[in-house]
PDB file of C-alpha atoms in Angstrom:
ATOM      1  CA  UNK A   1      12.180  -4.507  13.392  1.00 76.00           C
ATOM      2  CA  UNK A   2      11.498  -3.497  10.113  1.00 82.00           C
ATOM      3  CA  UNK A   3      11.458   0.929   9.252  1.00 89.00           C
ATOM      4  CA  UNK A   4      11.211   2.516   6.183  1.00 93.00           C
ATOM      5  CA  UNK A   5      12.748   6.167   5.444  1.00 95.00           C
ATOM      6  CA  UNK A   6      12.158   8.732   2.989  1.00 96.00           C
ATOM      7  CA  UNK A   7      13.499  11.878   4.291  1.00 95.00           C
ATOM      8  CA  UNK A   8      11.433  14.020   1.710  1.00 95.00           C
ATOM      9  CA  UNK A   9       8.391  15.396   2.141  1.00 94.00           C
ATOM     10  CA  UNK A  10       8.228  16.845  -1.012  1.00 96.00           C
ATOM     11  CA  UNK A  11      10.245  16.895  -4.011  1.00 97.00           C
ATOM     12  CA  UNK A  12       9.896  19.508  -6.513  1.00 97.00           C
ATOM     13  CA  UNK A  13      11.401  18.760 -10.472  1.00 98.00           C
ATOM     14  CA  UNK A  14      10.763  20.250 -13.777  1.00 97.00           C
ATOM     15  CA  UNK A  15       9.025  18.710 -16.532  1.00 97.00           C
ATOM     16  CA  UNK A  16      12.028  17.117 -18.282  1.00 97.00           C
ATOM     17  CA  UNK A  17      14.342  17.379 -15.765  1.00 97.00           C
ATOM     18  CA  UNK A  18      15.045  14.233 -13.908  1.00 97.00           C
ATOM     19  CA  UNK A  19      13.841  13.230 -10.712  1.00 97.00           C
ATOM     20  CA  UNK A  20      14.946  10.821  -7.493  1.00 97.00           C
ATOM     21  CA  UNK A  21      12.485   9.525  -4.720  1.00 98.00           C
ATOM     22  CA  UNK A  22      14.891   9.064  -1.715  1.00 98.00           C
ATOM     23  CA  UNK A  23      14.602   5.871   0.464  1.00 98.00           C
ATOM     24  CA  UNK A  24      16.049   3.832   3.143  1.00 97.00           C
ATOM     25  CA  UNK A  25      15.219   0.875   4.865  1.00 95.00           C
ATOM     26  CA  UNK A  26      15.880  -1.191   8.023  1.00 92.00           C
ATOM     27  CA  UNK A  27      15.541  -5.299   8.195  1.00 87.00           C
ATOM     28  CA  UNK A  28      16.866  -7.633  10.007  1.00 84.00           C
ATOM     29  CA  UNK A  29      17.145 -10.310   6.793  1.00 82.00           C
ATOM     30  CA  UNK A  30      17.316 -10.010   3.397  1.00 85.00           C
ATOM     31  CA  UNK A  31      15.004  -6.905   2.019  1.00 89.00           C
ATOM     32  CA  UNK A  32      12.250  -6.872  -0.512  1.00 91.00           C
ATOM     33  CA  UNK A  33      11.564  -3.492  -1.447  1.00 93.00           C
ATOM     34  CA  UNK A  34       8.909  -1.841  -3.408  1.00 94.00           C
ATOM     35  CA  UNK A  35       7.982   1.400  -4.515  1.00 96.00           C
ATOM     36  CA  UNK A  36       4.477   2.114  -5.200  1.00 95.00           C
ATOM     37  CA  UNK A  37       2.230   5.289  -6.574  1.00 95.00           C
ATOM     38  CA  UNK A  38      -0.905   6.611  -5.388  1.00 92.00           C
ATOM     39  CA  UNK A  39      -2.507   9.152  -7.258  1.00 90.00           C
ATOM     40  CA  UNK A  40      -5.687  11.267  -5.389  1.00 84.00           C
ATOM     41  CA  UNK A  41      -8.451   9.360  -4.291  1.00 78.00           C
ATOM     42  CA  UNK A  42      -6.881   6.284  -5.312  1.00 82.00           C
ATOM     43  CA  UNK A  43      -5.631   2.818  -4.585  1.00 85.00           C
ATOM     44  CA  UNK A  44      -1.539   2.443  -4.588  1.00 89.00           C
ATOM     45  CA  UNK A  45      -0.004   1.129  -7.746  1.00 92.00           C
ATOM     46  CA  UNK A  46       2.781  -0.956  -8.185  1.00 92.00           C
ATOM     47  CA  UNK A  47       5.935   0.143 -10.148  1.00 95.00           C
ATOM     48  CA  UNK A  48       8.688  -2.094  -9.190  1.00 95.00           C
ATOM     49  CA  UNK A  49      10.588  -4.227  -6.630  1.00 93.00           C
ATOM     50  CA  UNK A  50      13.662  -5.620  -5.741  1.00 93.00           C
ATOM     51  CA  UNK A  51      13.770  -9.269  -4.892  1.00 89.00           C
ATOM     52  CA  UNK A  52      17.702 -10.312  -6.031  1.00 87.00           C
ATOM     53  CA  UNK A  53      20.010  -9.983  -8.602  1.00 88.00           C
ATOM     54  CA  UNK A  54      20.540  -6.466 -10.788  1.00 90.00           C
ATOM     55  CA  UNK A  55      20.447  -3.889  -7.976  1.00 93.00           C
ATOM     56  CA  UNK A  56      18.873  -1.984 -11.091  1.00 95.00           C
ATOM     57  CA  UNK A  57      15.708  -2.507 -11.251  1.00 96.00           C
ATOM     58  CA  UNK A  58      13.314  -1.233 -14.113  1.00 95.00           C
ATOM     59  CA  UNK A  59       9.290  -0.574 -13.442  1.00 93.00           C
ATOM     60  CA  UNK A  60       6.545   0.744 -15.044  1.00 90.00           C
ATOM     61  CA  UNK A  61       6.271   4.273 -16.891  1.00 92.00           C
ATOM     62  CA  UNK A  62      10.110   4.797 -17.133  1.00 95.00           C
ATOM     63  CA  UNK A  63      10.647   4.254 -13.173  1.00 97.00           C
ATOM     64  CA  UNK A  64      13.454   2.879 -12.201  1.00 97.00           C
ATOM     65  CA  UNK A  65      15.228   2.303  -8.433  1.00 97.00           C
ATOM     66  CA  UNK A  66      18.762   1.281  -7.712  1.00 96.00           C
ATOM     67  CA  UNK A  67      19.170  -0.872  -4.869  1.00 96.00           C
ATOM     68  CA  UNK A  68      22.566  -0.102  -2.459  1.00 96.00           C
ATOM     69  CA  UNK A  69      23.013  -2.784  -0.016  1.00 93.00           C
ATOM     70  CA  UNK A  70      25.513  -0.962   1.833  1.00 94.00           C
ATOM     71  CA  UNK A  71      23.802   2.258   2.355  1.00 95.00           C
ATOM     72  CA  UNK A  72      20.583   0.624   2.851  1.00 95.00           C
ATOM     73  CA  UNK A  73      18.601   2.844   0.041  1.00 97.00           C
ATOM     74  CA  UNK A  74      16.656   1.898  -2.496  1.00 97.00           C
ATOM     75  CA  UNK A  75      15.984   5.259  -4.427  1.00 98.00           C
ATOM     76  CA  UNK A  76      13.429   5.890  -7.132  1.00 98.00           C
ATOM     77  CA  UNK A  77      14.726   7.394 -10.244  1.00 98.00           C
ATOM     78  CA  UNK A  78      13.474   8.663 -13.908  1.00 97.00           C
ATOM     79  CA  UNK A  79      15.761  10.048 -15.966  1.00 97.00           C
ATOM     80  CA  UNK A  80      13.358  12.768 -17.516  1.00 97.00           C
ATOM     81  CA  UNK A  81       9.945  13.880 -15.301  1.00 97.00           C
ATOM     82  CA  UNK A  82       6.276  14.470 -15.984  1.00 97.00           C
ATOM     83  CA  UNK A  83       3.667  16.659 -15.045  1.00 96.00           C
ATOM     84  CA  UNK A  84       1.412  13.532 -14.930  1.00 95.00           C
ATOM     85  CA  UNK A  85       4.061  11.575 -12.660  1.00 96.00           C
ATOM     86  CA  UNK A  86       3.144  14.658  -9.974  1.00 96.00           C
ATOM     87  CA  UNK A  87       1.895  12.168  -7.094  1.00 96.00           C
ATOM     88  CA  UNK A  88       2.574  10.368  -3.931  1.00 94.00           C
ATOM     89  CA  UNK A  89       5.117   7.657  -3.900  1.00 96.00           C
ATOM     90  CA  UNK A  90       5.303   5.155  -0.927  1.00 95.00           C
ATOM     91  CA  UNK A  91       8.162   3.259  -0.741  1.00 96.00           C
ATOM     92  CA  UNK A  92       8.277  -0.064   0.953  1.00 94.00           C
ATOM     93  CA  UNK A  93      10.108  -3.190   2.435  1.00 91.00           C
ATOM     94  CA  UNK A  94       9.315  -6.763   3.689  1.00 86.00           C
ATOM     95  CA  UNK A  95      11.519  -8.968   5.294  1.00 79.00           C
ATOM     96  CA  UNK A  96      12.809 -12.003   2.798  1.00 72.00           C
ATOM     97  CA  UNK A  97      13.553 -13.812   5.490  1.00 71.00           C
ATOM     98  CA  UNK A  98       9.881 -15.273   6.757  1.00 65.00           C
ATOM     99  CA  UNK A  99       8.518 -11.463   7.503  1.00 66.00           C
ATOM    100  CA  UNK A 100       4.932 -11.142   6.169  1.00 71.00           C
ATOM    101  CA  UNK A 101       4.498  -7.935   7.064  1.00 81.00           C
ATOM    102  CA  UNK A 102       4.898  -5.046   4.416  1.00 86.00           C
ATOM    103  CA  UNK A 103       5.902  -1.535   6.070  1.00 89.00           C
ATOM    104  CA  UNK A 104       5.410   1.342   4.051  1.00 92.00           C
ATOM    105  CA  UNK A 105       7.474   4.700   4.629  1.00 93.00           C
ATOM    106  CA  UNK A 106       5.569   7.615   5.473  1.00 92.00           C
ATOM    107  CA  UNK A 107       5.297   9.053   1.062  1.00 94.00           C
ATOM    108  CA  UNK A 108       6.831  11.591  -0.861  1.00 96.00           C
ATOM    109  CA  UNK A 109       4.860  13.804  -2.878  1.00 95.00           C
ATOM    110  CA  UNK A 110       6.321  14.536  -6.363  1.00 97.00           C
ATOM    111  CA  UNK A 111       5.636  17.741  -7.866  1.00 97.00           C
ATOM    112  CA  UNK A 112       6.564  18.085 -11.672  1.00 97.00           C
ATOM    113  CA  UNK A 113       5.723  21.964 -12.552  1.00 96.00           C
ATOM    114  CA  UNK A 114       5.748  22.327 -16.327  1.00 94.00           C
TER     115      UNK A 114
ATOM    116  CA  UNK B   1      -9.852  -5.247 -15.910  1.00 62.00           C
ATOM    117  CA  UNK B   2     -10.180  -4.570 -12.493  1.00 64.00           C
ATOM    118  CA  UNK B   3      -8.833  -6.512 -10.263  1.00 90.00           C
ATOM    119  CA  UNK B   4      -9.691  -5.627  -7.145  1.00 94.00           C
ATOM    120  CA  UNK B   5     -12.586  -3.587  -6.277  1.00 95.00           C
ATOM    121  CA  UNK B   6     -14.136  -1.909  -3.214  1.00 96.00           C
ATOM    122  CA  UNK B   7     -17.243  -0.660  -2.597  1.00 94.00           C
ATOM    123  CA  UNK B   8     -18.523   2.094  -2.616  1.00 95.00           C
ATOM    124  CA  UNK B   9     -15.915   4.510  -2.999  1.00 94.00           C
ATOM    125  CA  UNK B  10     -17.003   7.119  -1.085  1.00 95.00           C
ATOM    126  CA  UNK B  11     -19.499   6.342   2.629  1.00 96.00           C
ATOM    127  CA  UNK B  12     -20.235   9.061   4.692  1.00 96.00           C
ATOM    128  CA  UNK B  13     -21.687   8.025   8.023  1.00 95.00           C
ATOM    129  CA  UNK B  14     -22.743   8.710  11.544  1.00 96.00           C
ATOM    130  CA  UNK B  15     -20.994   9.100  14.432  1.00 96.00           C
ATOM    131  CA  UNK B  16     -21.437   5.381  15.834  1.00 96.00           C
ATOM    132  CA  UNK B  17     -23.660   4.071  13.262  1.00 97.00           C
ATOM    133  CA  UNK B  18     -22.039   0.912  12.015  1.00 96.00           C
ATOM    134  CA  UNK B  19     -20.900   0.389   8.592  1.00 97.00           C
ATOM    135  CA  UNK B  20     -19.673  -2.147   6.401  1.00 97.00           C
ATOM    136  CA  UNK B  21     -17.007  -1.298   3.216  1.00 97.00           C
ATOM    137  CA  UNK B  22     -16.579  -4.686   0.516  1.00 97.00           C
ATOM    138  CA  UNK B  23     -13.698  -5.809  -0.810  1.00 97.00           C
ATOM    139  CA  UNK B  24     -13.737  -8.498  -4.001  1.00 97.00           C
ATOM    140  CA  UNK B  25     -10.875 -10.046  -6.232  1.00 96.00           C
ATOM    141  CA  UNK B  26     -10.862 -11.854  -9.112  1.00 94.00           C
ATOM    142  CA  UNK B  27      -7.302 -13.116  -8.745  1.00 92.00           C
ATOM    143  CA  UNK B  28      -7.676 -16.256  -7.032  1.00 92.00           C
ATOM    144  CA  UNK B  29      -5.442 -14.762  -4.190  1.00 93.00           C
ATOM    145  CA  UNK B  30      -5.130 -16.709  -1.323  1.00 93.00           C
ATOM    146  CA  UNK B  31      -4.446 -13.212   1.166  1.00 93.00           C
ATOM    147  CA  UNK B  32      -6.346 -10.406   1.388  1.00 95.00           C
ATOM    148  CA  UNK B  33      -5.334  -7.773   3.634  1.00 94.00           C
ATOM    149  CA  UNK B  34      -7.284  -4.116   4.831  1.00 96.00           C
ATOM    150  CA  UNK B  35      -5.191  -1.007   5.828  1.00 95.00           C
ATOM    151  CA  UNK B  36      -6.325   2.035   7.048  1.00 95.00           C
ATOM    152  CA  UNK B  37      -4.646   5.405   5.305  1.00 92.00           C
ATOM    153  CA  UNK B  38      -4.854   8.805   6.913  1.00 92.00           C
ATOM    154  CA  UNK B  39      -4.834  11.855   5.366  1.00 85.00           C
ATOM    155  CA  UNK B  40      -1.636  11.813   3.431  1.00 76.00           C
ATOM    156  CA  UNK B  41      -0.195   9.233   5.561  1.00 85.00           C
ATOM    157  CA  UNK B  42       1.369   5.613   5.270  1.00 88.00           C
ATOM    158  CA  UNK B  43      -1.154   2.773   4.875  1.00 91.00           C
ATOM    159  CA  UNK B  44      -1.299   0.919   8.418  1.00 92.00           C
ATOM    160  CA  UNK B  45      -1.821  -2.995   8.487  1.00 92.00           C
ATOM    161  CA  UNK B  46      -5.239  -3.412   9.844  1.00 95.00           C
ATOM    162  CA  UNK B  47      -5.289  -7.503   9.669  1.00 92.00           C
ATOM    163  CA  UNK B  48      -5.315  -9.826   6.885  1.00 93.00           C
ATOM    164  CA  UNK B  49      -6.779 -13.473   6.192  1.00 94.00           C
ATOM    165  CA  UNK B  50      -4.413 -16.047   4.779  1.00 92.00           C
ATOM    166  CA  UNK B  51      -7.234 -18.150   3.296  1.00 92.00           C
ATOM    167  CA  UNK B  52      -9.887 -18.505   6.046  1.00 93.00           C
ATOM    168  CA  UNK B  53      -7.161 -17.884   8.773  1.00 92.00           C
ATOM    169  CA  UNK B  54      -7.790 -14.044   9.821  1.00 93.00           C
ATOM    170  CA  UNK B  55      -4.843 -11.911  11.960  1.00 91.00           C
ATOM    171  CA  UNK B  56      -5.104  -9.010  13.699  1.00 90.00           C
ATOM    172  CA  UNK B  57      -2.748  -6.539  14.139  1.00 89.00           C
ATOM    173  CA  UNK B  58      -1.935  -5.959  18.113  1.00 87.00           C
ATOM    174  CA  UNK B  59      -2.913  -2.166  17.505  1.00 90.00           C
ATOM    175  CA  UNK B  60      -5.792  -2.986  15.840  1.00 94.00           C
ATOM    176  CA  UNK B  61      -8.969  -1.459  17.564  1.00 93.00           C
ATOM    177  CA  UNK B  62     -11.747  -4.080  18.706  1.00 93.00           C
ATOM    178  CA  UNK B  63     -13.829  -2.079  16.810  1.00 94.00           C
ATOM    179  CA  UNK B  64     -12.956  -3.127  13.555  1.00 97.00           C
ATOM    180  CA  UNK B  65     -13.736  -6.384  12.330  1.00 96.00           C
ATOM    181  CA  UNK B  66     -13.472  -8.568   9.383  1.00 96.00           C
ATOM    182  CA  UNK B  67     -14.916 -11.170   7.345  1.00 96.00           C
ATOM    183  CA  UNK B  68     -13.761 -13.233   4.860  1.00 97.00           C
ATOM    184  CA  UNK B  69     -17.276 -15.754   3.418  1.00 96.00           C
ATOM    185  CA  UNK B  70     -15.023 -16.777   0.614  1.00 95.00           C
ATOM    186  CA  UNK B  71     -11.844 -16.291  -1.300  1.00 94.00           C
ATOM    187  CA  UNK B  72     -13.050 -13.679  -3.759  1.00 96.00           C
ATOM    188  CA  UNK B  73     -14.534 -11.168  -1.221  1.00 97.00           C
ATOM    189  CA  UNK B  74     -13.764  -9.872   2.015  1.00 97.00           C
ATOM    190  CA  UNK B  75     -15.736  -7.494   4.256  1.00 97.00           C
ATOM    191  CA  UNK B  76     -14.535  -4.587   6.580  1.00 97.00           C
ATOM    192  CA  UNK B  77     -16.840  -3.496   9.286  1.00 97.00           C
ATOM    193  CA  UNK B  78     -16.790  -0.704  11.945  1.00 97.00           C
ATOM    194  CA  UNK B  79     -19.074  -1.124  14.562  1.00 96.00           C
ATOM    195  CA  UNK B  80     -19.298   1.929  16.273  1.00 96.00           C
ATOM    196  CA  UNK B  81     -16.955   4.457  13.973  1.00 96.00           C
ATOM    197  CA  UNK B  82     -15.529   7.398  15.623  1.00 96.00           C
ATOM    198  CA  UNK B  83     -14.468  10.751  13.825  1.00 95.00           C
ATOM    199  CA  UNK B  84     -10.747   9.458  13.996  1.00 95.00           C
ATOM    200  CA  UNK B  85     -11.956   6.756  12.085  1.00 96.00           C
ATOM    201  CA  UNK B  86     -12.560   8.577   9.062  1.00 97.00           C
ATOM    202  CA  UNK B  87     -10.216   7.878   6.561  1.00 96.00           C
ATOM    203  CA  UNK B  88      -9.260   5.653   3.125  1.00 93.00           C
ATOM    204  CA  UNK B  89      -9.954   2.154   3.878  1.00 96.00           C
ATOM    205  CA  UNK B  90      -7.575  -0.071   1.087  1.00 94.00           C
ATOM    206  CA  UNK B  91      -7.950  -3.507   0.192  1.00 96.00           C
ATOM    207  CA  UNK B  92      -4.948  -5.597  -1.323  1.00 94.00           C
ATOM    208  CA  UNK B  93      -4.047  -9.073  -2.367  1.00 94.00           C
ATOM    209  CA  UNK B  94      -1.293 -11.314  -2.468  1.00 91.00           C
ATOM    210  CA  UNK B  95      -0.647 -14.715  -3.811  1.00 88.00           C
ATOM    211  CA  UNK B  96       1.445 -15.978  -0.814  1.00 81.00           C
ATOM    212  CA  UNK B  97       2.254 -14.986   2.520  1.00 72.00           C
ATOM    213  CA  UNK B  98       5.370 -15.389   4.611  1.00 54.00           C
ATOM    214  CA  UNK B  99       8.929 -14.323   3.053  1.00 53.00           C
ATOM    215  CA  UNK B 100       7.209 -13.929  -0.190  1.00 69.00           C
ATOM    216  CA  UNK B 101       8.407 -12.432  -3.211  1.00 75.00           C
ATOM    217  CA  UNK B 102       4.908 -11.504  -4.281  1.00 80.00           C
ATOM    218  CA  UNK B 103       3.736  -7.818  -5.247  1.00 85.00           C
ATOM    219  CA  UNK B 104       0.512  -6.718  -3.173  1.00 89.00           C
ATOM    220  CA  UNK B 105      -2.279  -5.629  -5.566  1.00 91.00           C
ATOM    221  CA  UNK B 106      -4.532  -2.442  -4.250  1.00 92.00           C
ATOM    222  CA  UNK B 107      -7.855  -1.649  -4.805  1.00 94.00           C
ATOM    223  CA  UNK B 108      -9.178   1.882  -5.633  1.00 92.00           C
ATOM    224  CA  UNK B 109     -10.171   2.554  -1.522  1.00 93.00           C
ATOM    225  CA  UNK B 110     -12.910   3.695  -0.098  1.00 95.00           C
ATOM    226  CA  UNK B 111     -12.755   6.991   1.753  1.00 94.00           C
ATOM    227  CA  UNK B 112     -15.345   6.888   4.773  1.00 96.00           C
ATOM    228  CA  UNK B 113     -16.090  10.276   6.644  1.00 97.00           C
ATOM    229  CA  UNK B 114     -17.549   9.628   9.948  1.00 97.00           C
ATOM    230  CA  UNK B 115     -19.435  12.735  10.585  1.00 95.00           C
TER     231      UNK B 115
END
């Protein structure tokens, strides 16, 4: 079956200072994986996935996520943090091989204190 | 330009008074899929239609039903909502279905409060 961990709650980062989104995922086949925002009262937003190829993978407003096949992760990363990027993150996986189904971990919420 | 919108945003309601939230796309997708999120919680797979073909989710509550008149709108109701009930009800869309690549697309969610 398909899981999704991020161990993190909350992370807390200074404006500036750079940030990571921890995640880890379990699939059977080959993983998609997305991470996705959701600001307050709002829908989620796509920032990137990993399909195949470059395990780094480059997304909207200066995201990026490195995918590790051997430790399972798929980590969100930006080199230098906002106070507007202060909001949930969901990261999530589908199974490439036939899976429909889309399994989102339970969030982290990003704090960026200026 | 939106993409995919729900309405209304915000529906308070009655203990067992049934209500209905809308979902419409102007993607052309052929799924269309409605989670329920909890306060500060993972969205959970409700069911989704793959065209006209609709699929529940085995933990899916008989009181929540769906209906999908065409491919640009899809309805959620809840026939007799409880107080669990209340939470943000999101709509998505997808392209394709099985083993696919494809990103989901959100809409903004409707927050119900069953009262």
């Amino acid at each position: 079956a398909q899981s999704v961990a991020q161990p993190e709650d909350q992370v807390n980062v200074a404006e500036g200072n750079p940030l990571t989104v921890k995640c880890t995922y379990s699939v059977s086949g080959n993983p998609y994986l997305f991470w996705y925002v959701q600001y307050p009262n709002r829908g989620l937003q796509f920032l990137l996935k990993y399909i195949t190829g470059d395990n780094l993978v480059k997304g909207s407003y200066g995201f990026e996520a490195e995918f590790n096949k051997s430790q399972t992760s798929f980590h969100l990363k930006k080199p230098s943090a906002l106070v507007s990027d202060s909001a949930l993150y969901f990261c999530a996986v589908r199974d490439g091989n036939g899976g429909f189904k889309t399994i989102f971990g339970a969030g982290t919420r990003l704090f960026v204190k200026a | 330009d939106a993409m995919v919108i729900q309405n209304p945003r915000y529906q308070v309601t009655q203990f067992g008074k049934p209500v209905t939230l809308s979902c419409s796309q102007t993607l052309n997708h052929n799924v269309m899929y409605w989670y329920q999120q909890k306060s500060s919680q993972a969205p959970k797979l409700l069911f989704h239609y793959y065209d006209k073909d609709f699929n529940n989710e085995a933990d899916t509550p008989d009181n929540f039903q769906s209906r999908r008149p065409n491919t640009s709108f899809c309805f959620l109701d809840i026939r007799s909502p409880g107080l669990g009930d209340t939470a943000m009800y999101l709509c998505a869309t997808s392209k394709r279905l099985a083993g696919s690549t494809d990103t989901q697309y959100f809409g903004p969610g409707t927050r119900l409060t069953v009262l």
